[in-house]
XYZ file of C-alpha atoms in Angstrom:
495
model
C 289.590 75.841 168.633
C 289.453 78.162 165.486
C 287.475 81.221 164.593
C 285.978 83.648 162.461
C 286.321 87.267 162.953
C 283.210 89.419 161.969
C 283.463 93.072 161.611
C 280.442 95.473 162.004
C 281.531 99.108 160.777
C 278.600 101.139 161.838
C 278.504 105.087 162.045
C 277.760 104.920 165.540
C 280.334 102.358 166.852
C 282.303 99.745 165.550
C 281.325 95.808 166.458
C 283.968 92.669 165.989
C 282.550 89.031 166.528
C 284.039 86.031 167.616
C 282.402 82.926 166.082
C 283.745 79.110 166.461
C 283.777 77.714 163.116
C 282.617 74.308 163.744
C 279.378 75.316 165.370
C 278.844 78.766 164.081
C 278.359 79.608 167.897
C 278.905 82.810 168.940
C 281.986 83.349 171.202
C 281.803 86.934 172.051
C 280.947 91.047 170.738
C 282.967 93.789 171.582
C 281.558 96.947 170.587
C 284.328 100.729 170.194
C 284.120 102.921 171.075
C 282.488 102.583 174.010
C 280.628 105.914 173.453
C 279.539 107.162 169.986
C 282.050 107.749 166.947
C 282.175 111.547 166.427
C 280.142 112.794 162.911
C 281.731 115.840 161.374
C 278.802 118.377 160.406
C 280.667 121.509 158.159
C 277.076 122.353 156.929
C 273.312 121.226 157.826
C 272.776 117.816 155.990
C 276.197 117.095 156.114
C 278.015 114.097 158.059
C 281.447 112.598 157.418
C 283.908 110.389 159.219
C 287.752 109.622 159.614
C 287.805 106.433 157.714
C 291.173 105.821 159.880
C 289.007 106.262 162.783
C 287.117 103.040 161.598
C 290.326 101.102 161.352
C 291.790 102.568 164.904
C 288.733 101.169 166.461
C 288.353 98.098 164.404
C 292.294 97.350 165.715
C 291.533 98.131 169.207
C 287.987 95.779 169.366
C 290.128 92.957 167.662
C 292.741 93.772 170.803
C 290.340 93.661 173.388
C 288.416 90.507 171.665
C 291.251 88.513 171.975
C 292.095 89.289 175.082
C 289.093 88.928 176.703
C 288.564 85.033 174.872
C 292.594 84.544 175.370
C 292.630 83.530 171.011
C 295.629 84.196 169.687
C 296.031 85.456 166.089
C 297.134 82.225 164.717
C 293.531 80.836 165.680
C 291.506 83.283 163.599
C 291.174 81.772 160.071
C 288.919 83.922 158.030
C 287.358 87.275 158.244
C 283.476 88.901 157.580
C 282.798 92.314 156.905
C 279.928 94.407 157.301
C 279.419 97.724 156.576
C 277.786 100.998 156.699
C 275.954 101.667 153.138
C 276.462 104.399 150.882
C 279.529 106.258 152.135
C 282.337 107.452 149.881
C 285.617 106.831 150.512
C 288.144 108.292 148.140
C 291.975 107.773 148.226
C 295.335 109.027 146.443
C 298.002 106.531 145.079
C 299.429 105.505 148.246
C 295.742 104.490 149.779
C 295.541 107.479 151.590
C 292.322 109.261 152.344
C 292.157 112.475 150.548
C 289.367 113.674 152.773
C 286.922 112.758 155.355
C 284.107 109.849 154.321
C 280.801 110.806 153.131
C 278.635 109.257 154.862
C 275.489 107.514 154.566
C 273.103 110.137 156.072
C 274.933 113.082 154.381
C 272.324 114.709 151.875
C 274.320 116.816 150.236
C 274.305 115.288 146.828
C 270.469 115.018 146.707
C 270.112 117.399 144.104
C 273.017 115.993 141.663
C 270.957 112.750 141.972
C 267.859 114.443 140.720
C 269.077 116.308 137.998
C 271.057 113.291 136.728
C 267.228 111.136 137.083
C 265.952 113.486 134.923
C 269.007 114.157 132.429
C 269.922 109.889 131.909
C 265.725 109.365 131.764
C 263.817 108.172 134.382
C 262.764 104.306 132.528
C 266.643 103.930 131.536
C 267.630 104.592 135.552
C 264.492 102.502 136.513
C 265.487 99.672 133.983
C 269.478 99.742 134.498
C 269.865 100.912 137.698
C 266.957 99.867 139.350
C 267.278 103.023 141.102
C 267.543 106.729 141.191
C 270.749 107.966 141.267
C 269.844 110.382 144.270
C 271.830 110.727 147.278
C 274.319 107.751 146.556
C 277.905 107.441 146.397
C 278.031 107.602 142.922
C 276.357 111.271 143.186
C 278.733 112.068 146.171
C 281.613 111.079 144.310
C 280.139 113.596 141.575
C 279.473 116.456 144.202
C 283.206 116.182 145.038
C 284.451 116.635 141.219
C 282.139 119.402 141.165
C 282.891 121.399 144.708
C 286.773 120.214 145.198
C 288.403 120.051 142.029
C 291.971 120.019 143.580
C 291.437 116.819 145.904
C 289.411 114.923 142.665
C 292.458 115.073 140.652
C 294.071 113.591 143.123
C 291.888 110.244 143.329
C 293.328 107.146 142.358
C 290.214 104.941 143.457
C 286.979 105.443 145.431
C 285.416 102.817 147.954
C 282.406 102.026 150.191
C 283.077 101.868 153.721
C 284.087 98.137 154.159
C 286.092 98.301 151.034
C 288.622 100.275 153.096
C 288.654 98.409 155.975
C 289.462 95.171 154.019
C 292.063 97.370 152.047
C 293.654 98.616 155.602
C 294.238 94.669 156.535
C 295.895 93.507 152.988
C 296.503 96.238 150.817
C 294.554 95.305 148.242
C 291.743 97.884 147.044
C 288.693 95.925 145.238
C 284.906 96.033 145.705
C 281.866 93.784 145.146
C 278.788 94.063 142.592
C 276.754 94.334 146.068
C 278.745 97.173 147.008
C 278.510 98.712 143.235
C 274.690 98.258 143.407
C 274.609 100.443 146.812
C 276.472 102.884 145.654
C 274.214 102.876 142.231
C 277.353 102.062 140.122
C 276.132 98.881 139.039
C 273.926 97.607 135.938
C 271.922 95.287 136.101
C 270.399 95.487 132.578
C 274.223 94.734 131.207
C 275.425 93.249 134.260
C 278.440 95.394 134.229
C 279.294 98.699 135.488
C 277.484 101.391 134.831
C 279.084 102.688 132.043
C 276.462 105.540 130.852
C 276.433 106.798 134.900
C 280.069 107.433 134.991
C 280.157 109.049 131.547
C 277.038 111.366 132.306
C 278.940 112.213 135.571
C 282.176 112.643 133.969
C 283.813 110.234 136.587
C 286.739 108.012 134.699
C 286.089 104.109 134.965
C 289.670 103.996 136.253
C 288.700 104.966 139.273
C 286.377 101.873 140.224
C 288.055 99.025 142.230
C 288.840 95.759 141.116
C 285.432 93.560 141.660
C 285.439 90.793 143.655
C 282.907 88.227 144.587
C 280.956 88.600 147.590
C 282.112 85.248 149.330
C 285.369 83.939 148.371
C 288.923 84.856 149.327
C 288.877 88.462 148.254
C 292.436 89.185 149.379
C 295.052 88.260 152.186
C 296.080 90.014 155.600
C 299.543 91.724 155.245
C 302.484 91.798 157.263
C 301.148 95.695 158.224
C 297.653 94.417 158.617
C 298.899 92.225 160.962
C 300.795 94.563 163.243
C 298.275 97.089 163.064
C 295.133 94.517 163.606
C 296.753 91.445 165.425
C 295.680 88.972 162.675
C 298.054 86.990 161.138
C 299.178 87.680 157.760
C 297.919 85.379 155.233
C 294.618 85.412 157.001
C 291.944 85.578 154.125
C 289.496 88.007 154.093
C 286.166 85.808 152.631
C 283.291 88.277 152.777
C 281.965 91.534 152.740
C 278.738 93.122 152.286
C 276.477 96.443 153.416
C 274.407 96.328 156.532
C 271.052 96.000 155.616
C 272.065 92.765 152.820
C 274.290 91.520 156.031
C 271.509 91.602 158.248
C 269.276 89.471 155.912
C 272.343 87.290 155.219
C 272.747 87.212 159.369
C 268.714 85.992 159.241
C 269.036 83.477 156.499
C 267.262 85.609 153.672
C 268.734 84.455 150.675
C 265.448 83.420 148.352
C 262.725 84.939 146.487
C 260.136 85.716 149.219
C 262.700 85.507 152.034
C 261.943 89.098 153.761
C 264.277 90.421 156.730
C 262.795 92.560 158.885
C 264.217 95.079 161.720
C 262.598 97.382 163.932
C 264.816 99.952 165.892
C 264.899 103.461 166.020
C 263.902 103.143 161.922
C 262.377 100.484 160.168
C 263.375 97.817 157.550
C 261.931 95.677 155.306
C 264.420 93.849 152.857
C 262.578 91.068 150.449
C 264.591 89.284 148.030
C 263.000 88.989 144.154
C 264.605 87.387 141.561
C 262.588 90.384 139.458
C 264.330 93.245 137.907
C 261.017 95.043 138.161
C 261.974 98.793 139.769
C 257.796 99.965 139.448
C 258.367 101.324 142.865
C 261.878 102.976 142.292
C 260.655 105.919 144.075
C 259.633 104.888 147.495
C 261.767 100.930 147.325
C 266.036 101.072 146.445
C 266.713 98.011 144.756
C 270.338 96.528 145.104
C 272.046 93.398 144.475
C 271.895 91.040 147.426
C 274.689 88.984 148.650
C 274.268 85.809 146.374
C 273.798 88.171 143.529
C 275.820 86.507 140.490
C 276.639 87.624 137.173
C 274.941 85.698 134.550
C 272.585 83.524 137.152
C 269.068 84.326 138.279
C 268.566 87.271 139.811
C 269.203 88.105 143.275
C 267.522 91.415 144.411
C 267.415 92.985 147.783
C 264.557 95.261 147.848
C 264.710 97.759 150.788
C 262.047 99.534 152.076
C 262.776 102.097 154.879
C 260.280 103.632 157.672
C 262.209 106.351 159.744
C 259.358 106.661 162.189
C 259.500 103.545 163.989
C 261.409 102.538 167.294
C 261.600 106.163 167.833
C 258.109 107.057 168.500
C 257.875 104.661 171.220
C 261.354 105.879 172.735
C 259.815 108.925 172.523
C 256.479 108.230 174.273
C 258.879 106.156 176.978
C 261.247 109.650 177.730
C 257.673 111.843 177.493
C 254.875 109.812 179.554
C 254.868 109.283 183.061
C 255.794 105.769 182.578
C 259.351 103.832 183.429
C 260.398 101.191 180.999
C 258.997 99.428 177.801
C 258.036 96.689 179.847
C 255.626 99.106 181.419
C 254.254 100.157 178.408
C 253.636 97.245 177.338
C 251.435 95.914 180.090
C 249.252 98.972 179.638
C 248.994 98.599 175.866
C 247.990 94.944 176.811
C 244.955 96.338 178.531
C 243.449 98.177 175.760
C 241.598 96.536 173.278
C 242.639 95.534 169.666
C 241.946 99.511 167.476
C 242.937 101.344 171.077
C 239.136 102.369 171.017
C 239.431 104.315 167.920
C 242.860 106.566 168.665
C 245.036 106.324 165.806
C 248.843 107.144 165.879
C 250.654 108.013 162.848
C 254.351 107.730 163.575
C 256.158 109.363 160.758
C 257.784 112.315 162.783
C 261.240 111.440 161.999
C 261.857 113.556 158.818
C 260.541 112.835 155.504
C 259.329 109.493 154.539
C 260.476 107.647 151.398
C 258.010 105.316 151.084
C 255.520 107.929 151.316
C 256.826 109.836 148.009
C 259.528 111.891 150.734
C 256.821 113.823 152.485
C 257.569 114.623 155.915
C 253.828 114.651 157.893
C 255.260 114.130 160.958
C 253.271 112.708 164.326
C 249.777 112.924 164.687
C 247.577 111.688 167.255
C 244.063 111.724 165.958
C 240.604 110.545 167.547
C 241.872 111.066 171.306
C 238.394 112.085 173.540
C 240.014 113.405 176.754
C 237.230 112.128 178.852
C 237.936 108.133 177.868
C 241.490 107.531 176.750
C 244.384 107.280 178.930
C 248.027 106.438 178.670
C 247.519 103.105 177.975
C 245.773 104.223 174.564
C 248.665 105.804 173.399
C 250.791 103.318 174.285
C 248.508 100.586 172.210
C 247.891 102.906 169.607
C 251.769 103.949 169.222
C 252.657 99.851 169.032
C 249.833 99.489 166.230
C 251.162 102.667 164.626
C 254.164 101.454 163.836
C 253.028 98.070 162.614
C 249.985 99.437 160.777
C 253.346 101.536 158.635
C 255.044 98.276 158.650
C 252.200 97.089 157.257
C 251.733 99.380 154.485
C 255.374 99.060 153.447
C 254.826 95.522 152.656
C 251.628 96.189 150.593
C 254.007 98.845 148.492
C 256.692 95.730 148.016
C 253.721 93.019 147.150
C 253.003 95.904 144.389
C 256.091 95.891 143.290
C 256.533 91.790 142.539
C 256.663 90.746 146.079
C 255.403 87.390 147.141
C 256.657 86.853 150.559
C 256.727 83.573 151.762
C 258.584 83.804 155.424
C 259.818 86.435 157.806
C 262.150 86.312 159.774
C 263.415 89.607 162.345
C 266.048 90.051 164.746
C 265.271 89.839 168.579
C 264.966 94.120 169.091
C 262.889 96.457 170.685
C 259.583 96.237 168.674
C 259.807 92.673 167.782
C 260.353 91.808 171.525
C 256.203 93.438 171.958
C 253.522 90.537 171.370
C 251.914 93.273 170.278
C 253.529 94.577 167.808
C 254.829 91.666 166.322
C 251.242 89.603 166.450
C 249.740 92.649 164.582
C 251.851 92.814 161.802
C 251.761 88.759 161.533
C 247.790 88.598 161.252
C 247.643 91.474 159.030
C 250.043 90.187 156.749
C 249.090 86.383 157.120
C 252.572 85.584 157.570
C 254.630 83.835 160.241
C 257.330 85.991 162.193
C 260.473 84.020 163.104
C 262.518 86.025 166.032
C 266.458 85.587 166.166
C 268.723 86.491 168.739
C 271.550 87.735 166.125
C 273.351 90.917 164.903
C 275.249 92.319 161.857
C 279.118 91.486 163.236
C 278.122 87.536 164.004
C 276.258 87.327 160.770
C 279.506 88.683 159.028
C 281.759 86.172 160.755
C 279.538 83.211 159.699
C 279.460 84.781 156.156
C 283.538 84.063 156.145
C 282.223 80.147 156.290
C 280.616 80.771 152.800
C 283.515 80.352 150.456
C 282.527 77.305 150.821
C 279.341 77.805 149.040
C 277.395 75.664 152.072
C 274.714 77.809 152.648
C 272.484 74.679 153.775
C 274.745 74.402 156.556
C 274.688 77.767 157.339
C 271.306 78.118 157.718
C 271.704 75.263 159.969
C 273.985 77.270 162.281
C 271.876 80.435 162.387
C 268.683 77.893 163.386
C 270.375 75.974 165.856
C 272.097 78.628 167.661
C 269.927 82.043 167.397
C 266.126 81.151 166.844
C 264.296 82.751 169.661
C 259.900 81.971 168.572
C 257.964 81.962 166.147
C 254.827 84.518 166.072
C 252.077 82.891 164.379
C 248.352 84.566 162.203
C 245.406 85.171 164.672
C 242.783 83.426 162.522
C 240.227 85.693 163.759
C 241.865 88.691 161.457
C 239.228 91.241 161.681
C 239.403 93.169 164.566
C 243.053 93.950 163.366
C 241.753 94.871 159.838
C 239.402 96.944 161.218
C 242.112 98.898 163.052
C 244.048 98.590 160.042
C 241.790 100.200 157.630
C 240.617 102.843 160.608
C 244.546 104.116 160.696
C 245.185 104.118 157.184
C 241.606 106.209 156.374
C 243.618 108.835 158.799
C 246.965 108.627 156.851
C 245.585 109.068 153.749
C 243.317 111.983 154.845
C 246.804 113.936 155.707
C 248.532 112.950 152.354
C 245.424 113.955 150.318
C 245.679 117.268 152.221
């Protein structure tokens, strides 16, 4: 039997997939470490990494993968890579690290973004770019030339996440337009690098990587790969891609109107446009999906954010006297449709993009002490955090997008009817539920090069789906609820 190796490099842990290639079935996950990576924090709003630590634990899943499936490293044929967005990775001659990463939740650069928005122009950025420059790893990259002067002279090249990992197992340092995209060096306007970025930052074009395409054999395992991983040497490496484009690639979103949804501690919404349109620059990023190609149709990933999701009902679980989600849900199930009027607004976990980066916070509103219970909040919390779903798709329909299917992975909120049958009426869209994550969608991916994706879509149906939540046709109760909740947000943003 053969195999494809995925890779997951998260900033919590790192995941490695075993896939068979024939089926696309997956063989097995191993997840290191088996507690959380350690996050460096010099300053508030700073976080960083060991980008060695990635490979360490990368090496030691692979071990452990192979041991526990007895595959030797002649039977792994191709490796996926998925990665943490946004990070900065910079290196000297040699490919060492001349400091710790910069990593995706580090806001340190936030400023450098702005000014450059308003210094380039805000339409040129929205037109090129797609994008503010904001918190990025181009503006990282920038806050290092301005704050270390001695370690920028020293870079040879910079690189996302993943791009280091794939340079640890063949010593070859190159990127992908995806990548560029996330780390706003790409434009799309051209469809070339973004020349007038660089030169307003005063970074040297020498010091992007050699761009590769996104499926394809983007370079070979060495003979140190190999004794540091345990992959043979020649192995190809055949794909690599950011998290939230890997997680709609690990759902089969590929198309205009394909959306990818996930609901954990934060919420995502990724739709795919073939429009250029960046109307909602400000609340949306824009980035070039996975089947992004030069010169084609447009491929857009559209990403729309909601920090307070999963985590408001976490918190409710640790604060209530309740004992699982399971519990929860059975007395959410018990109150009617509108939880008799309470309304939960769920955005207590920092400031909201999609709501222009205010931070408003929790509120419970409409609670009468004398006829609400528990159960209330727990409905009213699960509605919550659809209603915000909810509103985050009317902000991407705004923006040029007409979606046509959903599809989410099989986690916490999706698993609550619901949750999942309020968003589906409200949007008049189907929800398809897979049982998938970001490391087996990355080791399918390394199938790609050969440009199947018919096939692969195949694989992910056969072996993942899970159901299929369909419309209520009787709509208005939920709309009712709907409008009732979003009367109460916009009441505290009008404030």
């Amino acid at each position: 039997m053969n195999y494809h190796l995925g890779l997951d490099i998260g900033s919590s842990s790192i995941k490695v997939a075993l896939v068979e290639i024939e089926s696309g079935k997956s063989i097995g996950v191993v997840q290191e470490p088996k507690e959380e990576m350690s996050m460096y924090a010099q300053k508030n709003g700073w976080a960083e990494q060991k980008p060695n630590d990635w490979w360490k634990y990368s090496c030691n899943a692979i071990t452990r993968l192979k041991k526990q499936h007895n595959v030797t490293r002649n039977q792994i044929k191709g490796i996926g890579i998925s990665y943490q967005m946004h990070g900065l990775v910079i290196v000297d001659k040699d490919g060492n690290p001349l400091r710790k990463s910069i990593i995706w939740c580090d806001s340190r650069a936030v400023e450098i973004g702005n000014d450059a928005f308003k210094g380039i122009g805000e339409e040129k950025c929205s037109q090129n770019l797609l994008n503010s420059p904001a918190n990025f790893t181009a503006s990282k990259l920038k806050w290092v030339k301005e704050n270390e002067p001695d370690t920028y002279t020293k870079i040879y090249k910079f690189m996302l996440p993943g791009d280091f990992i794939a340079y640890k197992f063949s010593n070859k340092i190159n990127t992908t337009i995806s990548g560029l995209s996330e780390g706003i060096f790409w434009d799309f306007k051209n469809d070339s690098v973004a020349d007038f970025l660089l030169e307003h930052y005063g970074v040297h074009k020498t010091l992007v990587p050699d761009i590769v395409d996104t499926f394809g054999i983007q370079s070979l395992v060495d003979k140190k790969g190999e004794t540091e991983s345990g992959i043979a040497a020649g192995t190809p490496i055949y794909y690599r891609a950011g998290d939230q484009p890997n997680n709609a690639l690990s759902l089969n979103v590929f198309n205009p109107g394909e959306v990818a949804a996930t609901g954990g501690t934060s919420g995502v919404v990724y739709a795919i446009t073939d429009n250029l349109s960046a109307k909602e620059s400000s609340r949306v990023n824009n980035f070039a999906h996975v089947n992004y190609q030069k010169g084609a149709a447009a491929r857009i990933g559209k990403l729309l954010c909601i920090n307070g999701a999963g985590i408001q009902y976490r918190w409710l679980l640790n604060n209530l006297a309740v004992s699982s989600y399971e519990e929860m849900n059975t007395l959410a199930s018990e109150i009617p449709i509108g939880s008799n009027g309470v309304c939960l607004i769920p955005f207590g976990n920092g400031a909201e993009r999609m709501l222009n980066n205010t931070e408003i916070g929790t509120r419970i509103v409409n609670m009468n002490l004398n006829n609400h219970h528990k159960g209330h909040m727990c409905r009213a919390a699960l509605e919550g955090i659809a209603f915000s779903f909810v509103y985050g798709m009317e902000i991407l329909k705004s923006d040029g997008i007409k979606p046509s299917v959903i599809r989410a992975g099989n986690d916490n909120l999706f698993r609550s009817e619901i949750f999942a049958n309020t968003v589906a009426t409200l949007i008049e869209q189907e929800i398809e539920i897979y049982n998938t994550t970001g490391a087996i969608g990355a080791a399918r991916a390394a199938n790609l090069h050969n440009s199947d994706f018919k096939a692969f879509g195949k694989t992910i149906m056969d072996n993942d789906h899970v159901m299929t939540f369909m419309p209520f046709k009787d709509k208005q109760p939920y709309l009712e609820a709907y409008k009732n909740w979003k009367k109460e947000l916009e009441l505290i943003l009008n404030n």
